[in-house]
GROMACS .gro file of C-alpha atoms in nm:
model
  291
    1UNK     CA    1   8.283   3.828  -0.296
    2UNK     CA    2   8.390   3.644  -0.605
    3UNK     CA    3   8.285   3.790  -0.935
    4UNK     CA    4   8.249   3.564  -1.241
    5UNK     CA    5   8.311   3.677  -1.590
    6UNK     CA    6   8.059   3.578  -1.851
    7UNK     CA    7   8.193   3.335  -2.116
    8UNK     CA    8   8.274   3.500  -2.435
    9UNK     CA    9   8.109   3.335  -2.744
   10UNK     CA   10   8.355   3.143  -2.960
   11UNK     CA   11   8.501   3.355  -3.236
   12UNK     CA   12   8.387   3.235  -3.580
   13UNK     CA   13   8.697   3.209  -3.812
   14UNK     CA   14   8.650   3.394  -4.152
   15UNK     CA   15   8.522   3.170  -4.433
   16UNK     CA   16   8.818   3.084  -4.639
   17UNK     CA   17   8.601   3.080  -4.953
   18UNK     CA   18   8.520   3.456  -4.900
   19UNK     CA   19   8.889   3.529  -4.849
   20UNK     CA   20   8.974   3.339  -5.177
   21UNK     CA   21   8.705   3.521  -5.383
   22UNK     CA   22   8.830   3.849  -5.248
   23UNK     CA   23   9.194   3.772  -5.326
   24UNK     CA   24   9.091   3.661  -5.674
   25UNK     CA   25   8.900   3.987  -5.743
   26UNK     CA   26   9.196   4.204  -5.614
   27UNK     CA   27   9.434   4.003  -5.834
   28UNK     CA   28   9.206   4.050  -6.139
   29UNK     CA   29   9.167   4.426  -6.079
   30UNK     CA   30   9.545   4.469  -6.062
   31UNK     CA   31   9.576   4.288  -6.390
   32UNK     CA   32   9.352   4.535  -6.569
   33UNK     CA   33   9.620   4.805  -6.574
   34UNK     CA   34   9.873   4.556  -6.710
   35UNK     CA   35   9.638   4.433  -6.974
   36UNK     CA   36   9.573   4.790  -7.084
   37UNK     CA   37   9.946   4.861  -7.111
   38UNK     CA   38   9.999   4.541  -7.329
   39UNK     CA   39   9.706   4.640  -7.547
   40UNK     CA   40   9.825   4.994  -7.604
   41UNK     CA   41  10.166   4.853  -7.724
   42UNK     CA   42   9.999   4.646  -7.993
   43UNK     CA   43   9.963   4.888  -8.286
   44UNK     CA   44   9.763   4.648  -8.500
   45UNK     CA   45   9.512   4.563  -8.220
   46UNK     CA   46   9.461   4.941  -8.143
   47UNK     CA   47   9.402   5.009  -8.511
   48UNK     CA   48   9.169   4.725  -8.600
   49UNK     CA   49   8.964   4.734  -8.277
   50UNK     CA   50   8.995   5.085  -8.120
   51UNK     CA   51   9.009   5.316  -8.411
   52UNK     CA   52   8.859   5.118  -8.688
   53UNK     CA   53   8.496   5.221  -8.619
   54UNK     CA   54   8.599   5.594  -8.598
   55UNK     CA   55   8.776   5.556  -8.922
   56UNK     CA   56   8.486   5.376  -9.096
   57UNK     CA   57   8.241   5.641  -8.960
   58UNK     CA   58   8.463   5.921  -9.113
   59UNK     CA   59   8.488   5.746  -9.452
   60UNK     CA   60   8.094   5.695  -9.471
   61UNK     CA   61   8.024   6.036  -9.352
   62UNK     CA   62   8.260   6.190  -9.617
   63UNK     CA   63   8.165   5.952  -9.899
   64UNK     CA   64   7.798   6.035  -9.878
   65UNK     CA   65   7.816   6.395  -9.773
   66UNK     CA   66   7.686   6.499 -10.109
   67UNK     CA   67   7.399   6.243 -10.125
   68UNK     CA   68   7.161   6.448  -9.920
   69UNK     CA   69   7.006   6.350  -9.586
   70UNK     CA   70   6.860   6.006  -9.545
   71UNK     CA   71   6.488   6.002  -9.466
   72UNK     CA   72   6.444   6.354  -9.617
   73UNK     CA   73   6.112   6.464  -9.757
   74UNK     CA   74   6.067   6.489 -10.138
   75UNK     CA   75   6.152   6.859 -10.119
   76UNK     CA   76   6.490   6.770  -9.953
   77UNK     CA   77   6.399   6.897  -9.603
   78UNK     CA   78   6.429   6.697  -9.287
   79UNK     CA   79   6.596   6.360  -9.238
   80UNK     CA   80   6.939   6.301  -9.088
   81UNK     CA   81   7.299   6.309  -9.217
   82UNK     CA   82   7.469   5.990  -9.310
   83UNK     CA   83   7.713   6.044  -9.031
   84UNK     CA   84   7.411   6.030  -8.786
   85UNK     CA   85   7.273   5.729  -8.969
   86UNK     CA   86   7.609   5.531  -8.938
   87UNK     CA   87   7.684   5.634  -8.580
   88UNK     CA   88   7.463   5.355  -8.407
   89UNK     CA   89   7.618   5.094  -8.622
   90UNK     CA   90   7.976   5.206  -8.553
   91UNK     CA   91   7.914   5.203  -8.179
   92UNK     CA   92   7.774   4.855  -8.197
   93UNK     CA   93   8.071   4.740  -8.410
   94UNK     CA   94   8.312   4.884  -8.150
   95UNK     CA   95   8.142   4.689  -7.883
   96UNK     CA   96   8.193   4.366  -8.098
   97UNK     CA   97   8.540   4.439  -8.203
   98UNK     CA   98   8.650   4.532  -7.846
   99UNK     CA   99   8.520   4.206  -7.700
  100UNK     CA  100   8.497   3.926  -7.967
  101UNK     CA  101   8.783   4.025  -8.205
  102UNK     CA  102   9.013   4.172  -7.944
  103UNK     CA  103   8.983   3.873  -7.687
  104UNK     CA  104   8.951   3.609  -7.957
  105UNK     CA  105   9.274   3.699  -8.119
  106UNK     CA  106   9.455   3.802  -7.795
  107UNK     CA  107   9.384   3.490  -7.600
  108UNK     CA  108   9.450   3.255  -7.889
  109UNK     CA  109   9.795   3.435  -7.929
  110UNK     CA  110   9.873   3.388  -7.567
  111UNK     CA  111   9.786   3.014  -7.599
  112UNK     CA  112  10.019   2.989  -7.900
  113UNK     CA  113  10.318   3.177  -7.754
  114UNK     CA  114  10.308   2.989  -7.415
  115UNK     CA  115  10.184   3.274  -7.197
  116UNK     CA  116   9.874   3.085  -7.073
  117UNK     CA  117  10.084   2.783  -6.989
  118UNK     CA  118  10.310   2.998  -6.769
  119UNK     CA  119  10.018   3.159  -6.599
  120UNK     CA  120   9.864   2.804  -6.548
  121UNK     CA  121  10.172   2.717  -6.343
  122UNK     CA  122  10.139   3.031  -6.127
  123UNK     CA  123   9.907   3.097  -5.840
  124UNK     CA  124   9.694   3.325  -6.056
  125UNK     CA  125   9.325   3.200  -6.046
  126UNK     CA  126   9.135   3.179  -6.380
  127UNK     CA  127   8.873   3.420  -6.259
  128UNK     CA  128   9.149   3.680  -6.202
  129UNK     CA  129   9.280   3.631  -6.558
  130UNK     CA  130   8.929   3.686  -6.694
  131UNK     CA  131   8.867   4.003  -6.479
  132UNK     CA  132   9.182   4.143  -6.617
  133UNK     CA  133   9.092   4.085  -6.966
  134UNK     CA  134   8.717   4.192  -6.934
  135UNK     CA  135   8.825   4.494  -6.736
  136UNK     CA  136   9.074   4.591  -7.015
  137UNK     CA  137   8.792   4.560  -7.280
  138UNK     CA  138   8.544   4.755  -7.073
  139UNK     CA  139   8.790   5.042  -7.029
  140UNK     CA  140   8.894   5.051  -7.398
  141UNK     CA  141   8.535   5.010  -7.515
  142UNK     CA  142   8.414   5.313  -7.299
  143UNK     CA  143   8.695   5.529  -7.428
  144UNK     CA  144   8.635   5.420  -7.778
  145UNK     CA  145   8.263   5.504  -7.757
  146UNK     CA  146   8.340   5.831  -7.595
  147UNK     CA  147   8.582   5.928  -7.881
  148UNK     CA  148   8.337   5.812  -8.145
  149UNK     CA  149   8.068   6.035  -8.004
  150UNK     CA  150   8.306   6.335  -7.987
  151UNK     CA  151   8.407   6.282  -8.345
  152UNK     CA  152   8.049   6.246  -8.462
  153UNK     CA  153   7.940   6.554  -8.276
  154UNK     CA  154   8.220   6.794  -8.348
  155UNK     CA  155   8.359   6.669  -8.677
  156UNK     CA  156   8.033   6.589  -8.845
  157UNK     CA  157   7.780   6.786  -8.643
  158UNK     CA  158   7.579   6.488  -8.537
  159UNK     CA  159   7.298   6.588  -8.284
  160UNK     CA  160   7.326   6.366  -7.984
  161UNK     CA  161   7.015   6.270  -7.758
  162UNK     CA  162   6.923   6.511  -7.487
  163UNK     CA  163   6.661   6.284  -7.328
  164UNK     CA  164   6.803   6.108  -7.007
  165UNK     CA  165   6.598   5.792  -7.092
  166UNK     CA  166   6.784   5.756  -7.417
  167UNK     CA  167   7.127   5.766  -7.234
  168UNK     CA  168   6.992   5.520  -6.975
  169UNK     CA  169   6.901   5.301  -7.274
  170UNK     CA  170   7.244   5.351  -7.417
  171UNK     CA  171   7.416   5.233  -7.090
  172UNK     CA  172   7.228   4.914  -7.067
  173UNK     CA  173   7.261   4.809  -7.422
  174UNK     CA  174   7.623   4.906  -7.416
  175UNK     CA  175   7.714   4.728  -7.095
  176UNK     CA  176   7.515   4.411  -7.188
  177UNK     CA  177   7.662   4.421  -7.530
  178UNK     CA  178   8.022   4.458  -7.425
  179UNK     CA  179   8.012   4.183  -7.160
  180UNK     CA  180   7.824   3.953  -7.403
  181UNK     CA  181   8.103   4.020  -7.657
  182UNK     CA  182   8.369   3.942  -7.395
  183UNK     CA  183   8.243   3.601  -7.317
  184UNK     CA  184   8.197   3.518  -7.686
  185UNK     CA  185   8.548   3.639  -7.762
  186UNK     CA  186   8.684   3.418  -7.480
  187UNK     CA  187   8.494   3.115  -7.623
  188UNK     CA  188   8.584   3.201  -7.977
  189UNK     CA  189   8.976   3.195  -7.886
  190UNK     CA  190   8.948   2.815  -7.865
  191UNK     CA  191   8.881   2.799  -8.238
  192UNK     CA  192   9.214   2.898  -8.388
  193UNK     CA  193   9.464   2.608  -8.401
  194UNK     CA  194   9.751   2.840  -8.332
  195UNK     CA  195   9.822   3.200  -8.227
  196UNK     CA  196   9.943   3.279  -8.586
  197UNK     CA  197   9.607   3.169  -8.737
  198UNK     CA  198   9.403   3.372  -8.487
  199UNK     CA  199   9.347   3.677  -8.702
  200UNK     CA  200   9.269   3.464  -9.015
  201UNK     CA  201   9.000   3.276  -8.815
  202UNK     CA  202   8.844   3.556  -8.602
  203UNK     CA  203   8.841   3.862  -8.839
  204UNK     CA  204   8.639   3.710  -9.125
  205UNK     CA  205   8.368   3.606  -8.878
  206UNK     CA  206   8.345   3.946  -8.725
  207UNK     CA  207   8.348   4.120  -9.056
  208UNK     CA  208   8.078   3.899  -9.197
  209UNK     CA  209   7.852   3.977  -8.905
  210UNK     CA  210   7.909   4.351  -8.935
  211UNK     CA  211   7.793   4.339  -9.308
  212UNK     CA  212   7.468   4.138  -9.236
  213UNK     CA  213   7.373   4.308  -8.913
  214UNK     CA  214   7.317   4.656  -9.038
  215UNK     CA  215   7.657   4.818  -8.959
  216UNK     CA  216   7.781   4.890  -9.301
  217UNK     CA  217   7.466   4.826  -9.500
  218UNK     CA  218   7.112   4.952  -9.429
  219UNK     CA  219   6.941   4.664  -9.260
  220UNK     CA  220   6.604   4.725  -9.419
  221UNK     CA  221   6.764   4.695  -9.762
  222UNK     CA  222   6.884   4.340  -9.701
  223UNK     CA  223   6.673   4.036  -9.823
  224UNK     CA  224   6.437   3.909  -9.557
  225UNK     CA  225   6.614   3.567  -9.536
  226UNK     CA  226   6.939   3.742  -9.461
  227UNK     CA  227   6.771   3.961  -9.204
  228UNK     CA  228   6.648   3.647  -9.040
  229UNK     CA  229   6.998   3.496  -9.039
  230UNK     CA  230   7.146   3.813  -8.886
  231UNK     CA  231   6.866   3.809  -8.613
  232UNK     CA  232   7.009   3.491  -8.474
  233UNK     CA  233   7.333   3.670  -8.376
  234UNK     CA  234   7.375   3.941  -8.119
  235UNK     CA  235   7.540   4.215  -8.336
  236UNK     CA  236   7.203   4.291  -8.505
  237UNK     CA  237   7.048   4.348  -8.178
  238UNK     CA  238   7.330   4.554  -8.043
  239UNK     CA  239   7.291   4.779  -8.359
  240UNK     CA  240   6.914   4.797  -8.318
  241UNK     CA  241   6.949   4.898  -7.963
  242UNK     CA  242   7.177   5.169  -8.054
  243UNK     CA  243   6.957   5.292  -8.343
  244UNK     CA  244   6.683   5.330  -8.072
  245UNK     CA  245   6.917   5.552  -7.888
  246UNK     CA  246   7.054   5.779  -8.170
  247UNK     CA  247   6.800   5.768  -8.448
  248UNK     CA  248   6.460   5.953  -8.455
  249UNK     CA  249   6.157   5.750  -8.367
  250UNK     CA  250   6.040   5.757  -8.725
  251UNK     CA  251   6.326   5.524  -8.823
  252UNK     CA  252   6.178   5.246  -8.614
  253UNK     CA  253   5.932   5.167  -8.895
  254UNK     CA  254   6.240   5.051  -9.097
  255UNK     CA  255   6.310   4.772  -8.849
  256UNK     CA  256   6.203   4.411  -8.928
  257UNK     CA  257   5.904   4.437  -8.686
  258UNK     CA  258   5.827   4.799  -8.742
  259UNK     CA  259   5.959   4.917  -8.403
  260UNK     CA  260   6.279   4.907  -8.187
  261UNK     CA  261   6.164   4.592  -8.002
  262UNK     CA  262   6.383   4.660  -7.702
  263UNK     CA  263   6.264   4.355  -7.498
  264UNK     CA  264   6.408   4.126  -7.761
  265UNK     CA  265   6.737   4.327  -7.772
  266UNK     CA  266   6.781   4.244  -7.399
  267UNK     CA  267   6.668   3.879  -7.444
  268UNK     CA  268   6.878   3.791  -7.741
  269UNK     CA  269   7.193   3.939  -7.592
  270UNK     CA  270   7.118   3.766  -7.257
  271UNK     CA  271   7.081   3.433  -7.431
  272UNK     CA  272   7.414   3.486  -7.605
  273UNK     CA  273   7.571   3.584  -7.279
  274UNK     CA  274   7.462   3.264  -7.110
  275UNK     CA  275   7.568   3.057  -7.427
  276UNK     CA  276   7.907   3.230  -7.412
  277UNK     CA  277   7.953   3.150  -7.051
  278UNK     CA  278   7.876   2.787  -7.122
  279UNK     CA  279   8.125   2.776  -7.415
  280UNK     CA  280   8.394   2.938  -7.201
  281UNK     CA  281   8.347   2.681  -6.929
  282UNK     CA  282   8.368   2.404  -7.180
  283UNK     CA  283   8.650   2.524  -7.390
  284UNK     CA  284   8.884   2.740  -7.202
  285UNK     CA  285   9.209   2.576  -7.075
  286UNK     CA  286   9.552   2.720  -6.969
  287UNK     CA  287   9.700   2.457  -7.216
  288UNK     CA  288   9.552   2.345  -7.542
  289UNK     CA  289   9.383   1.999  -7.517
  290UNK     CA  290   9.587   1.874  -7.809
  291UNK     CA  291   9.918   2.019  -7.673
   0.00000   0.00000   0.00000
């Protein structure tokens, strides 16, 4: 008696697009460690992006230590210390510096010294390059925020939130703020004409935004027209989101709309994330267009 074997269904070959995406992600993740090592060797970048918010928090906390608590009652009771008041702004500034300033200067420098041209001639996909850069920023930003909170708590006695909802708010504002800063930094790297001029172009923009967005100056003390200008840019909303995390609810009355307005925090940062992606797509090249 002859037995017949059922025909096996044809084997579907793996989708080459999935293989390509997986390879790009693996290459990108492998570059994160390399980017971190390069970043750690650059003393000026470490100081002006990683340590600068911690230094500024310390300066403001010490400078205003004898001025009494902000928001205190007429008899001097209540309120919060100046270190606690400046903490949200410094966390937001760290997010901006880690993404916009760090990547804006770094990528412009790599364009100027020919690094991007060499990478463009290698099999490295563009997405892998971006994963490495953004991964480096994310790791450094997390470490910076953690160190900032440790310094605030143990050096200046700042009371940190105990409500889990506050920390959930911190996580989404932080992650959205950092990733938005990253894409804007990549887009901004196309602006300097050379690597040598990158710091002269990027740093003034970042510094100006910090002054008008409630990082160094109390936002409610600024003229209304300047508050409106700052509201166009994402840093104001990053700082406002962080104030909602670290400041008492009574301080919400000092905001432009009288509350924390968290939906608009998410909307404005989301819009700038999309704008940043579009600008990256339009401006990023391995080789300068005018080269």
